[in-house]
Tab-separated table of C-alpha atoms in Angstrom:
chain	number	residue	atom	x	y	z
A	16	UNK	CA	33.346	-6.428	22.028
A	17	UNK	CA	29.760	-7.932	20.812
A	18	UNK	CA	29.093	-6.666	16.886
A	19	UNK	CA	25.293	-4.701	17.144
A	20	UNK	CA	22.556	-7.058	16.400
A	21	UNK	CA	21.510	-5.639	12.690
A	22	UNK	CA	18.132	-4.346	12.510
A	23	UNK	CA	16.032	-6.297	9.819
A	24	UNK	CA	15.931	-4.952	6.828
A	25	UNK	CA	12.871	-4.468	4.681
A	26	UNK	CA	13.016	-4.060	1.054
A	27	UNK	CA	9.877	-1.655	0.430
A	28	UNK	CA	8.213	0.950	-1.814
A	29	UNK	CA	5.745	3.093	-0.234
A	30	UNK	CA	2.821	2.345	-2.414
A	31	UNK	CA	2.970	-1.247	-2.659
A	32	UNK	CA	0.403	-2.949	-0.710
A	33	UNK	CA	1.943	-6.546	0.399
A	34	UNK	CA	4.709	-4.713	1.463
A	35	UNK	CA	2.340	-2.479	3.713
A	36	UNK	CA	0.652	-5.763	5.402
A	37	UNK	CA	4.085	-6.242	6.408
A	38	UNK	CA	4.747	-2.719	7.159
A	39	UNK	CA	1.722	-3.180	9.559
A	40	UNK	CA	2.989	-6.221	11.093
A	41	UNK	CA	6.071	-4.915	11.702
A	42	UNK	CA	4.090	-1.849	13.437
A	43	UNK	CA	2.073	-3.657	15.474
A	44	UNK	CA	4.930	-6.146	17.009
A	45	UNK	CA	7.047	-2.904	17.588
A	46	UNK	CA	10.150	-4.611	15.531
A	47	UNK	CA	12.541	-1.451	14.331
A	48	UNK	CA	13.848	-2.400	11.454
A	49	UNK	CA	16.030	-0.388	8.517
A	50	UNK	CA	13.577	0.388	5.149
A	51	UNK	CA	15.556	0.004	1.709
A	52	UNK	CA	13.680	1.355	-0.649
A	53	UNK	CA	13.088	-0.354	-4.322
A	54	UNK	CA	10.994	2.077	-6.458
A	55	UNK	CA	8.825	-0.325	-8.718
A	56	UNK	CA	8.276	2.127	-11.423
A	57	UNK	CA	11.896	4.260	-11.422
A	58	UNK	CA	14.197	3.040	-14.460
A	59	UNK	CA	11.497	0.593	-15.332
A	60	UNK	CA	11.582	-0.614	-12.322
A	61	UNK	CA	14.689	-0.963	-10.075
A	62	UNK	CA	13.105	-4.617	-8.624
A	63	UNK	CA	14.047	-5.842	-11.914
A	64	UNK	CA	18.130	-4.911	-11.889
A	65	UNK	CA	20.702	-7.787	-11.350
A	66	UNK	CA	21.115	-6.495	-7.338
A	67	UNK	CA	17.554	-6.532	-6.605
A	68	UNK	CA	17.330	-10.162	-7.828
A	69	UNK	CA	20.083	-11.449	-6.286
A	70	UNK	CA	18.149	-10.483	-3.344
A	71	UNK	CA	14.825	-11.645	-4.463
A	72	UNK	CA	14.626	-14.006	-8.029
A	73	UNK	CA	10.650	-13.170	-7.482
A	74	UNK	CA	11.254	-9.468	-8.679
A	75	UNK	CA	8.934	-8.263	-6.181
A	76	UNK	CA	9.074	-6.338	-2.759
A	77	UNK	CA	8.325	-7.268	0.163
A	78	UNK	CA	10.891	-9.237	0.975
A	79	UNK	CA	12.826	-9.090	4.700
A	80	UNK	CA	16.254	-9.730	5.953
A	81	UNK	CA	15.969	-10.971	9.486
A	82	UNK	CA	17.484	-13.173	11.666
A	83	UNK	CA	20.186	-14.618	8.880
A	84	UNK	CA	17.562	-15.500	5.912
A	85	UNK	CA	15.926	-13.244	3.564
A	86	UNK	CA	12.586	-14.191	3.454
A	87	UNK	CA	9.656	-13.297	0.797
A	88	UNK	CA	5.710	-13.336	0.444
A	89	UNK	CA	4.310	-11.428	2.483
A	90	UNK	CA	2.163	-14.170	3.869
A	91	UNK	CA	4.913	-15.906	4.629
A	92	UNK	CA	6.980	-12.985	6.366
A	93	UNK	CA	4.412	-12.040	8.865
A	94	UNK	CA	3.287	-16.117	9.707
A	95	UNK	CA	7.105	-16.065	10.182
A	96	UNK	CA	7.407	-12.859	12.585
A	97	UNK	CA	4.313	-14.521	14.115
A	98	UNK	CA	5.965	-17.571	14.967
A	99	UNK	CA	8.946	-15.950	16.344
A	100	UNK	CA	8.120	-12.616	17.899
A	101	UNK	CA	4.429	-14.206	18.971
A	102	UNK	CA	3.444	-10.799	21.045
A	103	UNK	CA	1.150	-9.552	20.341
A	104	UNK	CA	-0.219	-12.084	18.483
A	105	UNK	CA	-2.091	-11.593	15.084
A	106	UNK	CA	-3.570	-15.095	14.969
A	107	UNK	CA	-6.436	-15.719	16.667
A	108	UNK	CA	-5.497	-18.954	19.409
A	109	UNK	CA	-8.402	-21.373	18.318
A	110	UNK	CA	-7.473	-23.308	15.280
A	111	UNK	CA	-10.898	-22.486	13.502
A	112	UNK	CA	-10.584	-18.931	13.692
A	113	UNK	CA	-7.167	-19.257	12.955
A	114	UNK	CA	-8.156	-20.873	9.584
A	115	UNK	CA	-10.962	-18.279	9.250
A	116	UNK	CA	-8.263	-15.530	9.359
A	117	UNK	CA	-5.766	-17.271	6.830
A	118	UNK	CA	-9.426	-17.539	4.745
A	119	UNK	CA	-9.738	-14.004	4.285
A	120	UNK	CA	-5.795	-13.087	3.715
A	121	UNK	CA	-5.303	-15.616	0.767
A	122	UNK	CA	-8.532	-14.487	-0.528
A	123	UNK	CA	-7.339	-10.755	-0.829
A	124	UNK	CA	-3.903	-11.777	-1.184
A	125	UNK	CA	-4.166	-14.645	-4.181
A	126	UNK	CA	-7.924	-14.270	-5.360
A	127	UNK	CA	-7.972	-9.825	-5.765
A	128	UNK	CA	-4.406	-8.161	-5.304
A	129	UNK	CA	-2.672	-10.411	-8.332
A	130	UNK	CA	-5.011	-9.629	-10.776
A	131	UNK	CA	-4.847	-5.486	-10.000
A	132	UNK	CA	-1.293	-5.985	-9.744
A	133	UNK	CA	0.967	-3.236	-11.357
A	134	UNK	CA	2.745	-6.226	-14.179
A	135	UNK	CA	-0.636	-6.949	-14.780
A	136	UNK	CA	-2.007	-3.988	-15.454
A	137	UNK	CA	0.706	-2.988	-17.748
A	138	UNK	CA	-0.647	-5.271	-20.158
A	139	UNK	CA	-3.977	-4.213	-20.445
A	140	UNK	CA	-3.734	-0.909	-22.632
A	141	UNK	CA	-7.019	1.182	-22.046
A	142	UNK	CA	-8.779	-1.716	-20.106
A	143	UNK	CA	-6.255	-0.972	-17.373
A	144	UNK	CA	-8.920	0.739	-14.489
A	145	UNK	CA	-11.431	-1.123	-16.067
A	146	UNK	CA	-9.783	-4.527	-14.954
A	147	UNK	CA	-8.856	-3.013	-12.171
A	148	UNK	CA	-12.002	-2.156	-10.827
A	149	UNK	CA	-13.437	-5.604	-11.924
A	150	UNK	CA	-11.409	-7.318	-10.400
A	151	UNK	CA	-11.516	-5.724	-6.881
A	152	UNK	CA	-15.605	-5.138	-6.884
A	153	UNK	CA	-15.672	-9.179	-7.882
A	154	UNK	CA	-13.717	-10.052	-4.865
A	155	UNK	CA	-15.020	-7.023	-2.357
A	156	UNK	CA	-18.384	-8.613	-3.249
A	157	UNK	CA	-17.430	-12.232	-1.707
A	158	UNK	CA	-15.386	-10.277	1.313
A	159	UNK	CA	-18.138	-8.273	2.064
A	160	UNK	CA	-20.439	-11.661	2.679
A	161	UNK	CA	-17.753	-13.302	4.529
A	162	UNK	CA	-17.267	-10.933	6.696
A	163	UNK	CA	-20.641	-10.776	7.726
A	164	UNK	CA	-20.073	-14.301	9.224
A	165	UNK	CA	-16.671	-13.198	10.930
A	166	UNK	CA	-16.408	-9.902	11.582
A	167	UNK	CA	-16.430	-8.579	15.268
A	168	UNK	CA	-14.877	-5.156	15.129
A	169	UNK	CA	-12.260	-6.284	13.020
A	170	UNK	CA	-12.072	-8.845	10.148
A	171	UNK	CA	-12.454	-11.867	12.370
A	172	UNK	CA	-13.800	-11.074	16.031
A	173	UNK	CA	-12.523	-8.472	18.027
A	174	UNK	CA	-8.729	-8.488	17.846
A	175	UNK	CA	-6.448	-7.460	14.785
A	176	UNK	CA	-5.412	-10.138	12.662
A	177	UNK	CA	-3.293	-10.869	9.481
A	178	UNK	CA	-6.924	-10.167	7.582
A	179	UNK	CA	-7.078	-6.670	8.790
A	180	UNK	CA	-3.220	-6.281	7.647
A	181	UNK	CA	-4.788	-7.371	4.120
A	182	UNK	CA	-7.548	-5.318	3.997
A	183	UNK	CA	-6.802	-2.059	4.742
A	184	UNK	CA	-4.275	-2.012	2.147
A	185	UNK	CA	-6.455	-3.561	-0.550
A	186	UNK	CA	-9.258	-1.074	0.514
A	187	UNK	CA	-6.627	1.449	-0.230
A	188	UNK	CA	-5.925	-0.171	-3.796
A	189	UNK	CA	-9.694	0.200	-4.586
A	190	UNK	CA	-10.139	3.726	-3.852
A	191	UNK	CA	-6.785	4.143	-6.134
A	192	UNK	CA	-8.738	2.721	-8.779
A	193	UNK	CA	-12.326	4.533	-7.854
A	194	UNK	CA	-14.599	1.375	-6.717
A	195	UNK	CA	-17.498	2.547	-5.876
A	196	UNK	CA	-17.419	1.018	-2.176
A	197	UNK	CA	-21.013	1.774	-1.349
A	198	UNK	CA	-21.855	-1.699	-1.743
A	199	UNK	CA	-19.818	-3.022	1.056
A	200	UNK	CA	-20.772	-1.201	4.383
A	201	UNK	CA	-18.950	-4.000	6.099
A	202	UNK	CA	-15.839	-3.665	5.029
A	203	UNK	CA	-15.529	0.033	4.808
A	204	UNK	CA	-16.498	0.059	8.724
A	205	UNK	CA	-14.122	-2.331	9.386
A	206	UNK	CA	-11.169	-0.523	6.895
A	207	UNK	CA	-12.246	2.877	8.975
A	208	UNK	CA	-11.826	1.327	12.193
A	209	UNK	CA	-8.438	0.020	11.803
A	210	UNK	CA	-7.348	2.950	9.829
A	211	UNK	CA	-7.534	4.765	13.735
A	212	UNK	CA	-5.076	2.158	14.995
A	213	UNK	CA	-1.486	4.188	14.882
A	214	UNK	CA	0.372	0.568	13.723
A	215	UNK	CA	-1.788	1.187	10.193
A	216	UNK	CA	-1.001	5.140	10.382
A	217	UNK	CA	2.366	5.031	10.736
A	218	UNK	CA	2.955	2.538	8.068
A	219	UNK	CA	0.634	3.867	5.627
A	220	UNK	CA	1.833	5.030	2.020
A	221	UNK	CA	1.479	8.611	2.819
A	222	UNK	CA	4.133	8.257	5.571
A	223	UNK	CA	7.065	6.498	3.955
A	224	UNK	CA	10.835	7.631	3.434
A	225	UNK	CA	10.763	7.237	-0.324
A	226	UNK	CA	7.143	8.830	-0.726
A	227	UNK	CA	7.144	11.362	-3.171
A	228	UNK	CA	6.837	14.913	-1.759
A	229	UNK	CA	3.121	15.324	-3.664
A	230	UNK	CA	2.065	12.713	-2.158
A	231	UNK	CA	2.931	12.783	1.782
A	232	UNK	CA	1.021	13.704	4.280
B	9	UNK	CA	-27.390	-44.053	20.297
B	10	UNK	CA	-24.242	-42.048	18.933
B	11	UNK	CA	-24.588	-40.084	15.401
B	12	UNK	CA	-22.164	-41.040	12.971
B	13	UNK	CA	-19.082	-38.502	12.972
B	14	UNK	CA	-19.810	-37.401	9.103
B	15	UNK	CA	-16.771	-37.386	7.039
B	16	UNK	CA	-15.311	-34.017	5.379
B	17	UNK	CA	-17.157	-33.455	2.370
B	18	UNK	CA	-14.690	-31.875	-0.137
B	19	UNK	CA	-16.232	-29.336	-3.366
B	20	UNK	CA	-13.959	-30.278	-5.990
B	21	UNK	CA	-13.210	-30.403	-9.313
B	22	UNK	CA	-11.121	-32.711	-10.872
B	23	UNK	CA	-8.896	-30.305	-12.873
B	24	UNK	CA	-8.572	-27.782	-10.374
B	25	UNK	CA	-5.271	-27.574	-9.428
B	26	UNK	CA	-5.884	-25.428	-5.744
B	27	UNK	CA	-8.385	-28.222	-5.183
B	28	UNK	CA	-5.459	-30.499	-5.872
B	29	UNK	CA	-3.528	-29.239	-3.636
B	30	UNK	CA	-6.113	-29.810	-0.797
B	31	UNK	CA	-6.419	-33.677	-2.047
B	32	UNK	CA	-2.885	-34.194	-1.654
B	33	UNK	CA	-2.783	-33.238	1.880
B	34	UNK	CA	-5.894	-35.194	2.697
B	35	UNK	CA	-3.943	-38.270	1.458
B	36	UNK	CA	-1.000	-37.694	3.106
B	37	UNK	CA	-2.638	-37.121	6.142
B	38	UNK	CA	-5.000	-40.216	5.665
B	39	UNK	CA	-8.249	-38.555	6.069
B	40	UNK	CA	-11.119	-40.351	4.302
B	41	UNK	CA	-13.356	-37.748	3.000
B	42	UNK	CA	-16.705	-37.522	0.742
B	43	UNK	CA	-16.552	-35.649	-2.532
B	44	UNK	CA	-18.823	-33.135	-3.874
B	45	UNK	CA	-17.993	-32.644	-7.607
B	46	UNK	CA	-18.675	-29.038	-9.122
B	47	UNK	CA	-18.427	-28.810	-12.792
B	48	UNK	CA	-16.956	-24.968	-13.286
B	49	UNK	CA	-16.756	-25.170	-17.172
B	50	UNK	CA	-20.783	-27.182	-17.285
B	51	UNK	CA	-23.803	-24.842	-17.118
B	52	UNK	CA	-21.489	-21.603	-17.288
B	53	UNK	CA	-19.799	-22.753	-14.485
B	54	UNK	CA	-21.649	-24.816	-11.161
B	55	UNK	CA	-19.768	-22.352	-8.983
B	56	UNK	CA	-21.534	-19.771	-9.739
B	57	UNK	CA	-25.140	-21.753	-9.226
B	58	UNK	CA	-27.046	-19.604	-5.862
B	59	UNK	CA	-26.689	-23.032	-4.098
B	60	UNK	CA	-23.090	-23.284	-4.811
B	61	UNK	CA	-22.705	-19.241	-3.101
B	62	UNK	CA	-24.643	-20.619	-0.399
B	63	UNK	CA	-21.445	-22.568	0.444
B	64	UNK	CA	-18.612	-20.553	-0.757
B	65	UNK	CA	-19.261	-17.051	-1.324
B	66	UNK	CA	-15.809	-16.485	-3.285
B	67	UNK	CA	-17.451	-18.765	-6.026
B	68	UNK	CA	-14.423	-21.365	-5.970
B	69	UNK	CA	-13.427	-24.597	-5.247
B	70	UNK	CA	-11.967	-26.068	-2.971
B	71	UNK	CA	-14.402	-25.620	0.289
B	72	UNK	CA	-13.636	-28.289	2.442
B	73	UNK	CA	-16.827	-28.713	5.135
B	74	UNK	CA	-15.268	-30.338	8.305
B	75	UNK	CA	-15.524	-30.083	12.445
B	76	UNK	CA	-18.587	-28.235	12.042
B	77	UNK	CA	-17.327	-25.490	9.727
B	78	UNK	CA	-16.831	-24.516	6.198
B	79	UNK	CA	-13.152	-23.214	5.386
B	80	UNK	CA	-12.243	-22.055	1.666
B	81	UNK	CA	-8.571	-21.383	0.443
B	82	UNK	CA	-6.083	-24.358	-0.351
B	83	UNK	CA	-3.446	-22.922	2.148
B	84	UNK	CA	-5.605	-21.874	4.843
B	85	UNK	CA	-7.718	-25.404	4.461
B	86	UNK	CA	-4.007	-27.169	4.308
B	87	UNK	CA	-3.050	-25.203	7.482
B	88	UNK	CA	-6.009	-25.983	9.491
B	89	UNK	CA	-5.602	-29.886	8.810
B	90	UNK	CA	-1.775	-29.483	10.006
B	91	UNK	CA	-2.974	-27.859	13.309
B	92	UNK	CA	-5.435	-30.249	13.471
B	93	UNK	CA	-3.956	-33.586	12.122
B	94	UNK	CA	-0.502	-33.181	12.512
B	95	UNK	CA	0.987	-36.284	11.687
B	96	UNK	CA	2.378	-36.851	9.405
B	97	UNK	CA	3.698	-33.390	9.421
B	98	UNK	CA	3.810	-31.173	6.176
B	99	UNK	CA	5.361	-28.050	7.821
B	100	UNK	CA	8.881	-28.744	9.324
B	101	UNK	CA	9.325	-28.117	12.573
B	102	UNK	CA	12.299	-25.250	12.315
B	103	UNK	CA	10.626	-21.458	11.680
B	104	UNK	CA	13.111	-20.657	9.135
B	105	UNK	CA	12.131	-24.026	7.122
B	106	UNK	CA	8.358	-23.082	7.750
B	107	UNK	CA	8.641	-19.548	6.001
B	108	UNK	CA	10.785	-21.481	2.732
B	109	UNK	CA	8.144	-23.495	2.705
B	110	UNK	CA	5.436	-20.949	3.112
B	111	UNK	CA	7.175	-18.487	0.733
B	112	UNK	CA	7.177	-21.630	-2.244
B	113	UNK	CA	3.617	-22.359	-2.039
B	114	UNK	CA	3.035	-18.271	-1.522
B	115	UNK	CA	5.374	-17.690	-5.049
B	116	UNK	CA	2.688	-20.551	-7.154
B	117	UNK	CA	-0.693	-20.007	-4.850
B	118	UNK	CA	-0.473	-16.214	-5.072
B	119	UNK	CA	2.073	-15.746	-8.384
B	120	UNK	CA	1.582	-17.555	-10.561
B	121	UNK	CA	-1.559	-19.473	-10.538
B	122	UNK	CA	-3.775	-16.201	-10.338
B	123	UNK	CA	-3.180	-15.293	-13.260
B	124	UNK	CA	-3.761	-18.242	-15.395
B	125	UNK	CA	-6.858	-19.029	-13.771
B	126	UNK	CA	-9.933	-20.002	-16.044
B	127	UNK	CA	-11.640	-17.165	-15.258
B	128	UNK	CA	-8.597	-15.008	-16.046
B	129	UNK	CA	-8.400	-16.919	-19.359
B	130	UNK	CA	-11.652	-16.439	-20.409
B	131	UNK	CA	-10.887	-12.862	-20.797
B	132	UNK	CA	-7.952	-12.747	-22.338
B	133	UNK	CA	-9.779	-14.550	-26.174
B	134	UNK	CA	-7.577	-15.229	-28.446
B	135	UNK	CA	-3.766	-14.461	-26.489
B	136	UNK	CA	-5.014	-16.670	-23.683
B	137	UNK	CA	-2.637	-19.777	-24.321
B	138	UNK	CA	0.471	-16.825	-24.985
B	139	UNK	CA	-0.672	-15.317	-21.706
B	140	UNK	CA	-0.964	-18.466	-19.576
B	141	UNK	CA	2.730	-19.514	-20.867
B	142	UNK	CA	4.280	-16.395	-19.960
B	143	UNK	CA	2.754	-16.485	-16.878
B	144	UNK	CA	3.784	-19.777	-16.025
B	145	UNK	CA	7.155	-19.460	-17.243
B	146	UNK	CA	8.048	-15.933	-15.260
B	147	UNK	CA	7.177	-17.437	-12.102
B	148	UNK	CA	8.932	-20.690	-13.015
B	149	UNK	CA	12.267	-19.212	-13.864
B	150	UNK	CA	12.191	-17.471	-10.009
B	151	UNK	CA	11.034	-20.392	-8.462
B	152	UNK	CA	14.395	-22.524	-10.111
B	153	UNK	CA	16.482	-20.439	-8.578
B	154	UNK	CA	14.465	-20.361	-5.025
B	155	UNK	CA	14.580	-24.071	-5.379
B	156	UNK	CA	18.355	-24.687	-6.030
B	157	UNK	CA	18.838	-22.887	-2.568
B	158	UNK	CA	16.344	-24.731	-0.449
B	159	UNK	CA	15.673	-28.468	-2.257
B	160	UNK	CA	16.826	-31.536	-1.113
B	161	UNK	CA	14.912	-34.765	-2.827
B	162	UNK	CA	11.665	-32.122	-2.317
B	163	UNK	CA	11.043	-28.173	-2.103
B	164	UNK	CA	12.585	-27.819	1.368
B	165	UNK	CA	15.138	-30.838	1.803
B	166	UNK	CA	14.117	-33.966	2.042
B	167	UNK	CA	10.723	-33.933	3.772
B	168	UNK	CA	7.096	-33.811	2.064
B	169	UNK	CA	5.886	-30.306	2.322
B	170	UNK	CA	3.078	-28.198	1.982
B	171	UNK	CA	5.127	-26.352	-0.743
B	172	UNK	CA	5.216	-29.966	-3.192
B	173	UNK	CA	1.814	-29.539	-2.575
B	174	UNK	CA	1.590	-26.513	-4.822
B	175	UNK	CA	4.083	-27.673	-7.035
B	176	UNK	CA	3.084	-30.831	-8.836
B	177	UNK	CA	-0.420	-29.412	-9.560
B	178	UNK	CA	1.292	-26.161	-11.052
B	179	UNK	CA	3.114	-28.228	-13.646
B	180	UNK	CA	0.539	-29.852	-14.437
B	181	UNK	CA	-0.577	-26.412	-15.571
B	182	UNK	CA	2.418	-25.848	-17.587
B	183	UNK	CA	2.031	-29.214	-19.275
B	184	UNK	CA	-1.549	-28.369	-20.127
B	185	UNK	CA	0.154	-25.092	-21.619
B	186	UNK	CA	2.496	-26.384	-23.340
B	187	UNK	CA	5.093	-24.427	-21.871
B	188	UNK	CA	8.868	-25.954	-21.966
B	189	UNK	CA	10.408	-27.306	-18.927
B	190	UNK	CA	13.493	-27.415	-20.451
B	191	UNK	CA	14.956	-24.682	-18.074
B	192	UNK	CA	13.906	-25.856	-15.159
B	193	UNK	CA	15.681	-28.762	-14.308
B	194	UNK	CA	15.274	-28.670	-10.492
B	195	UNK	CA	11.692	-28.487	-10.702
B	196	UNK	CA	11.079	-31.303	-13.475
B	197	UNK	CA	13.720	-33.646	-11.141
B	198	UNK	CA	11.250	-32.771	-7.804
B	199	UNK	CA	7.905	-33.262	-9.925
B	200	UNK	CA	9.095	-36.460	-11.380
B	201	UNK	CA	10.151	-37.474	-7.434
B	202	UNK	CA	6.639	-36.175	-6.092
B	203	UNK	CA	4.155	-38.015	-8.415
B	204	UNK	CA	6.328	-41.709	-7.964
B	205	UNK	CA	4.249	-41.040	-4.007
B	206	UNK	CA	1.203	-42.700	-3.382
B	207	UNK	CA	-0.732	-39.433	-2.141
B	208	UNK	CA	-0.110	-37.422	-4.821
B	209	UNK	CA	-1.087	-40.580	-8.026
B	210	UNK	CA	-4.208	-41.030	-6.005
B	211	UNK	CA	-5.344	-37.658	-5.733
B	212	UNK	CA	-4.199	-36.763	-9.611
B	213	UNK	CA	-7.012	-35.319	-11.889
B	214	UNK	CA	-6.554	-38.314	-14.272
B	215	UNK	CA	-8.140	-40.492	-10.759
B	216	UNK	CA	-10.914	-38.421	-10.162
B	217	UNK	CA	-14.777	-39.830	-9.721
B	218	UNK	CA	-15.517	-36.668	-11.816
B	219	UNK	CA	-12.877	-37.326	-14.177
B	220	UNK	CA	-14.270	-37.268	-17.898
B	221	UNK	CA	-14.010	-40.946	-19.655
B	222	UNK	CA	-11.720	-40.053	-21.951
B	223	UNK	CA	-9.316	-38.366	-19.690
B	224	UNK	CA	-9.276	-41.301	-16.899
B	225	UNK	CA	-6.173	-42.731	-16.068
């Protein structure tokens, strides 16, 4: 006589990439959950309809029913599934590296991916991959020295983190947009390493229920 | 025989509102600190000086040197002093109160403040006070609505949080951009409630040892 526990529920498009790092997350912590698809570009943009905000006022996906709430940000989703489904864990135990790993995410996640972000772009014209590019190479060139410091196999040290669920999706917006990544031999080993890791295959763009037929692999 | 435990040294700016942030929790938490002013708008911008890189590659304040390390990034330096100093506390203790608060400071750190960022603004000539306000007031109108769901006195009920943290330096923003607060009336009532606290008058840019003259308090 129990109901089913629901499934969470993840408000996604396939191409966006904070919903990916959660995508990832998701992946890695082996949580099934149901996808509902928002396409951020279809009838100018179907995060923007009456429904969609009721769901989320930000106008944005990711954002995650779970457990009773509906939660947004990605940062804030995945320090969430951290804290309650801890295995495996994605931050590192000592409170340094912990704080090195939050480092890196809220650089990629506040200091590159807002300013490349699609409402952004929209409003620069002909500068659009121009901006773009800027604005990733800028922040790709402060990753790439930080990571020197950090970086074991992954972002920080050896194990995955929340900074490798950043960058492999950023990494993904840059080669979108054509940066030249030759200048950042660093990251692009890391991005290729992690890239082999099926958690970042199977939620990659390519591999989504609403990616366009053109575009899956 | 025993070395002096040096204090944090904080990179600051008086006006910068992620810097801010970081003061505000130091206060709260009681920790006496040093501060290392860096000018960005004097010389082109001190951040950007080769010594300045030496200490934060992302070419930003805050950096916050403390325990032996250097950590950049308001939330990840605000998280570290919470695992670190916990009391008083500035996450609340229940998972689903952690991710509101996490998703607030997420929505300004990551949504809003991005994008009117000086060195945003310095691109965008003559529309840069148009583009700032708009900026300002998408994210606000969200953030009224996440607020009327999860305030009590504060952001999340009734407790000091990381999130008021992210707020009161964010209107401060608006106010410098003249943008109306007439629609927000949940946000102006938790501002107004935020700066009568001793942390956050002490740590306000009007209070600042770099504070111009003319602009002290």
């Amino acid at each position: 006589m129990c109901a089913a526990v629901a499934k969470p529920l993840l408000y996604t498009y396939f191409r966006s990439s904070c919903t990916w790092r959660v995508r990832i997350a998701l992946a890695l912590k082996g949580i099934a959950y149901d996808p509902a698809p928002v396409n951020l570009v279809k009838d100018g943009g179907q995060q923007l309809s009456p429904e969609f905000q009721a769901v989320n006022p930000m106008k944005q996906v990711p954002a995650l029913k779970i457990d009773g709430v509906t939660l947004s940000q990605s940062l804030a989703i995945i320090e969430y599934l951290e804290e309650t489904r801890p295995n495996p864990r994605i931050l590192p135990q000592d409170p340094k590296k912990r704080a090195q790993v939050r480092m890196i995410s809220e650089h990629i996640a506040s200091g590159i991916q807002p300013l490349q972000n699609l409402s952004v772009l929209q409003q620069m014209g002909d500068k659009k991959v121009d901006w773009a590019q800027r604005s990733i190479s800028s922040g790709f060139e402060a990753l790439e020295r930080i990571l020197q410091e950090t970086a074991g196999r992954y972002c920080v040290g050896d194990e995955v983190t929340m900074a490798d669920l950043c960058l492999v999706p950023q990494v993904y917006n840059a080669d979108r947009y054509q940066v030249d990544l030759t200048p950042y031999p660093t990251i692009r080993r890391i991005n290729k390493a992690l890239l082999e890791l099926e958690a970042f295959q199977t939620s990659h763009p390519s591999r989504q229920p609403d990616t366009p037929a053109d575009l899956k692999a």
